[in-house]
mmCIF file of C-alpha atoms in Angstrom:
data_model
loop_
_atom_site.group_PDB
_atom_site.id
_atom_site.type_symbol
_atom_site.label_atom_id
_atom_site.label_comp_id
_atom_site.label_asym_id
_atom_site.label_seq_id
_atom_site.Cartn_x
_atom_site.Cartn_y
_atom_site.Cartn_z
ATOM 1 C CA UNK G 651 128.965 257.236 192.709
ATOM 2 C CA UNK G 652 129.373 254.266 190.350
ATOM 3 C CA UNK G 653 127.628 254.415 187.019
ATOM 4 C CA UNK G 654 124.891 251.866 186.301
ATOM 5 C CA UNK G 655 127.054 249.750 183.996
ATOM 6 C CA UNK G 656 129.724 249.367 186.674
ATOM 7 C CA UNK G 657 127.124 248.494 189.329
ATOM 8 C CA UNK G 658 125.776 245.687 187.120
ATOM 9 C CA UNK G 659 129.278 244.288 186.682
ATOM 10 C CA UNK G 660 129.821 244.559 190.445
ATOM 11 C CA UNK G 661 126.567 242.643 191.114
ATOM 12 C CA UNK G 662 127.835 239.811 188.898
ATOM 13 C CA UNK G 663 131.168 239.715 190.743
ATOM 14 C CA UNK G 664 129.524 239.852 194.179
ATOM 15 C CA UNK G 665 127.286 236.907 193.285
ATOM 16 C CA UNK G 666 130.303 234.897 192.137
ATOM 17 C CA UNK G 667 132.356 235.784 195.196
ATOM 18 C CA UNK G 668 129.583 234.882 197.617
ATOM 19 C CA UNK G 669 128.958 231.632 195.748
ATOM 20 C CA UNK G 670 132.637 230.676 195.916
ATOM 21 C CA UNK G 671 132.888 231.460 199.638
ATOM 22 C CA UNK G 672 130.073 228.995 200.343
ATOM 23 C CA UNK G 673 131.678 226.066 198.460
ATOM 24 C CA UNK G 674 133.734 223.160 199.719
ATOM 25 C CA UNK G 675 137.122 222.320 198.203
ATOM 26 C CA UNK G 676 135.696 219.812 195.709
ATOM 27 C CA UNK G 677 133.245 222.350 194.276
ATOM 28 C CA UNK G 678 135.889 225.079 194.270
ATOM 29 C CA UNK G 679 138.162 222.848 192.221
ATOM 30 C CA UNK G 680 135.305 222.033 189.845
ATOM 31 C CA UNK G 681 134.353 225.687 189.470
ATOM 32 C CA UNK G 682 137.883 226.860 188.737
ATOM 33 C CA UNK G 683 138.483 224.007 186.302
ATOM 34 C CA UNK G 684 135.371 225.183 184.420
ATOM 35 C CA UNK G 685 136.465 228.832 184.692
ATOM 36 C CA UNK G 686 139.882 228.177 183.150
ATOM 37 C CA UNK G 687 138.332 226.100 180.351
ATOM 38 C CA UNK G 688 136.791 229.339 179.076
ATOM 39 C CA UNK G 689 138.673 231.047 176.242
ATOM 40 C CA UNK G 690 141.790 232.738 177.613
ATOM 41 C CA UNK G 691 140.541 236.151 176.479
ATOM 42 C CA UNK G 692 137.366 235.696 178.558
ATOM 43 C CA UNK G 693 138.891 234.606 181.847
ATOM 44 C CA UNK G 694 141.858 236.972 181.563
ATOM 45 C CA UNK G 695 139.494 239.870 180.815
ATOM 46 C CA UNK G 696 137.439 238.981 183.874
ATOM 47 C CA UNK G 697 140.512 238.824 186.100
ATOM 48 C CA UNK G 698 141.855 242.097 184.681
ATOM 49 C CA UNK G 699 138.524 243.804 185.424
ATOM 50 C CA UNK G 700 139.810 247.273 184.646
ATOM 51 C CA UNK G 701 138.688 249.486 181.769
ATOM 52 C CA UNK G 702 141.333 249.737 179.083
ATOM 53 C CA UNK G 703 143.129 246.506 179.945
ATOM 54 C CA UNK G 704 143.144 243.807 177.252
ATOM 55 C CA UNK G 705 139.948 241.738 176.940
ATOM 56 C CA UNK G 706 138.100 243.600 179.694
ATOM 57 C CA UNK G 707 135.332 244.316 177.185
ATOM 58 C CA UNK G 708 134.498 240.578 177.179
ATOM 59 C CA UNK G 709 132.455 241.042 180.364
ATOM 60 C CA UNK G 710 131.728 244.738 180.073
ATOM 61 C CA UNK G 711 128.050 244.233 179.225
ATOM 62 C CA UNK G 712 125.244 241.866 180.199
ATOM 63 C CA UNK G 713 125.714 239.623 177.153
ATOM 64 C CA UNK G 714 129.403 239.081 177.864
ATOM 65 C CA UNK G 715 128.673 238.234 181.500
ATOM 66 C CA UNK G 716 125.857 235.897 180.458
ATOM 67 C CA UNK G 717 128.080 234.072 177.941
ATOM 68 C CA UNK G 718 130.811 233.757 180.553
ATOM 69 C CA UNK G 719 128.389 232.428 183.172
ATOM 70 C CA UNK G 720 126.878 229.932 180.738
ATOM 71 C CA UNK G 721 130.364 228.802 179.721
ATOM 72 C CA UNK G 722 131.269 228.093 183.329
ATOM 73 C CA UNK G 723 127.929 226.362 183.870
ATOM 74 C CA UNK G 724 128.396 224.219 180.741
ATOM 75 C CA UNK G 725 131.885 223.060 181.760
ATOM 76 C CA UNK G 726 131.214 222.624 185.490
ATOM 77 C CA UNK G 727 130.534 219.299 187.211
ATOM 78 C CA UNK G 728 126.965 218.543 188.278
ATOM 79 C CA UNK G 729 127.521 219.485 191.939
ATOM 80 C CA UNK G 730 128.703 222.974 190.904
ATOM 81 C CA UNK G 731 125.791 223.353 188.467
ATOM 82 C CA UNK G 732 123.312 222.490 191.205
ATOM 83 C CA UNK G 733 125.008 224.900 193.601
ATOM 84 C CA UNK G 734 124.952 227.700 191.006
ATOM 85 C CA UNK G 735 121.253 227.126 190.296
ATOM 86 C CA UNK G 736 120.406 227.133 193.994
ATOM 87 C CA UNK G 737 122.469 230.269 194.640
ATOM 88 C CA UNK G 738 121.014 231.988 191.580
ATOM 89 C CA UNK G 739 117.454 231.385 192.757
ATOM 90 C CA UNK G 740 117.819 231.873 196.510
ATOM 91 C CA UNK G 741 120.830 234.161 196.941
ATOM 92 C CA UNK G 742 121.468 236.088 193.728
ATOM 93 C CA UNK G 743 118.031 237.568 193.289
ATOM 94 C CA UNK G 744 117.298 240.635 191.215
ATOM 95 C CA UNK G 745 120.847 242.109 191.266
ATOM 96 C CA UNK G 746 122.340 238.959 189.743
ATOM 97 C CA UNK G 747 119.530 238.578 187.205
ATOM 98 C CA UNK G 748 119.937 242.195 186.074
ATOM 99 C CA UNK G 749 123.676 241.719 185.615
ATOM 100 C CA UNK G 750 123.311 238.907 183.041
ATOM 101 C CA UNK G 751 120.144 239.954 181.185
ATOM 102 C CA UNK G 752 118.963 243.041 179.328
ATOM 103 C CA UNK G 753 116.579 243.670 182.251
ATOM 104 C CA UNK G 754 119.326 245.615 183.966
ATOM 105 C CA UNK G 755 119.482 248.140 181.155
ATOM 106 C CA UNK G 756 115.918 249.373 181.667
ATOM 107 C CA UNK G 757 116.624 251.203 184.894
ATOM 108 C CA UNK G 758 119.842 252.838 183.744
ATOM 109 C CA UNK G 759 119.420 256.549 184.152
ATOM 110 C CA UNK G 760 121.420 258.956 182.041
ATOM 111 C CA UNK G 761 124.440 260.154 183.897
ATOM 112 C CA UNK G 762 124.007 263.719 185.112
ATOM 113 C CA UNK G 763 127.224 265.685 185.307
ATOM 114 C CA UNK G 764 127.835 266.938 188.806
ATOM 115 C CA UNK G 765 129.369 270.351 189.179
ATOM 116 C CA UNK G 766 131.850 270.696 192.017
ATOM 117 C CA UNK G 767 130.609 272.735 194.944
ATOM 118 C CA UNK G 768 132.632 275.854 195.526
ATOM 119 C CA UNK G 769 132.290 277.313 198.980
ATOM 120 C CA UNK G 770 132.361 281.066 199.110
ATOM 121 C CA UNK G 771 133.521 282.885 202.206
ATOM 122 C CA UNK G 772 130.667 284.312 204.233
ATOM 123 C CA UNK G 773 130.458 288.055 203.909
ATOM 124 C CA UNK G 774 129.240 289.978 206.931
ATOM 125 C CA UNK G 775 127.621 293.371 206.629
ATOM 126 C CA UNK G 776 129.352 294.806 209.644
ATOM 127 C CA UNK G 777 131.928 293.483 212.026
ATOM 128 C CA UNK G 778 130.557 292.361 215.367
ATOM 129 C CA UNK G 779 131.846 293.832 218.566
ATOM 130 C CA UNK G 780 131.619 292.273 222.020
ATOM 131 C CA UNK G 781 128.543 294.330 223.059
ATOM 132 C CA UNK G 782 126.569 293.187 219.996
ATOM 133 C CA UNK G 783 127.405 289.534 220.647
ATOM 134 C CA UNK G 784 126.484 289.754 224.332
ATOM 135 C CA UNK G 785 123.228 291.606 223.567
ATOM 136 C CA UNK G 786 122.165 288.880 221.153
ATOM 137 C CA UNK G 787 122.688 286.091 223.690
ATOM 138 C CA UNK G 788 120.216 287.533 226.227
#
């Protein structure tokens, strides 16, 4: 039920979450130091992660996510950089790559409005009596 743009943003967040869960305390500290060295508007927009909140548009598209990821990579210690590269190649795969490149925009289908289904009561031609029901079960 999510639109394609939201799925791409989710793929980026899932990659980051899975990467962080696999790190030791030294790499976690290094990652978060690099994260909070990003411009305040970038990291606060990422943490807000809700349309309409201030700075959310900073990571709303592939370019914003790519710039954010490169900023973290640039500021991170070598052990975090190596871990990110390994995770990007072996764990992130196509979903992560689509989320930070224009490749993800090629498979975006136009959103088709879905009409709500309205159930109509079933109309019977004639009421059934007990004899009709019993005759049909033989």
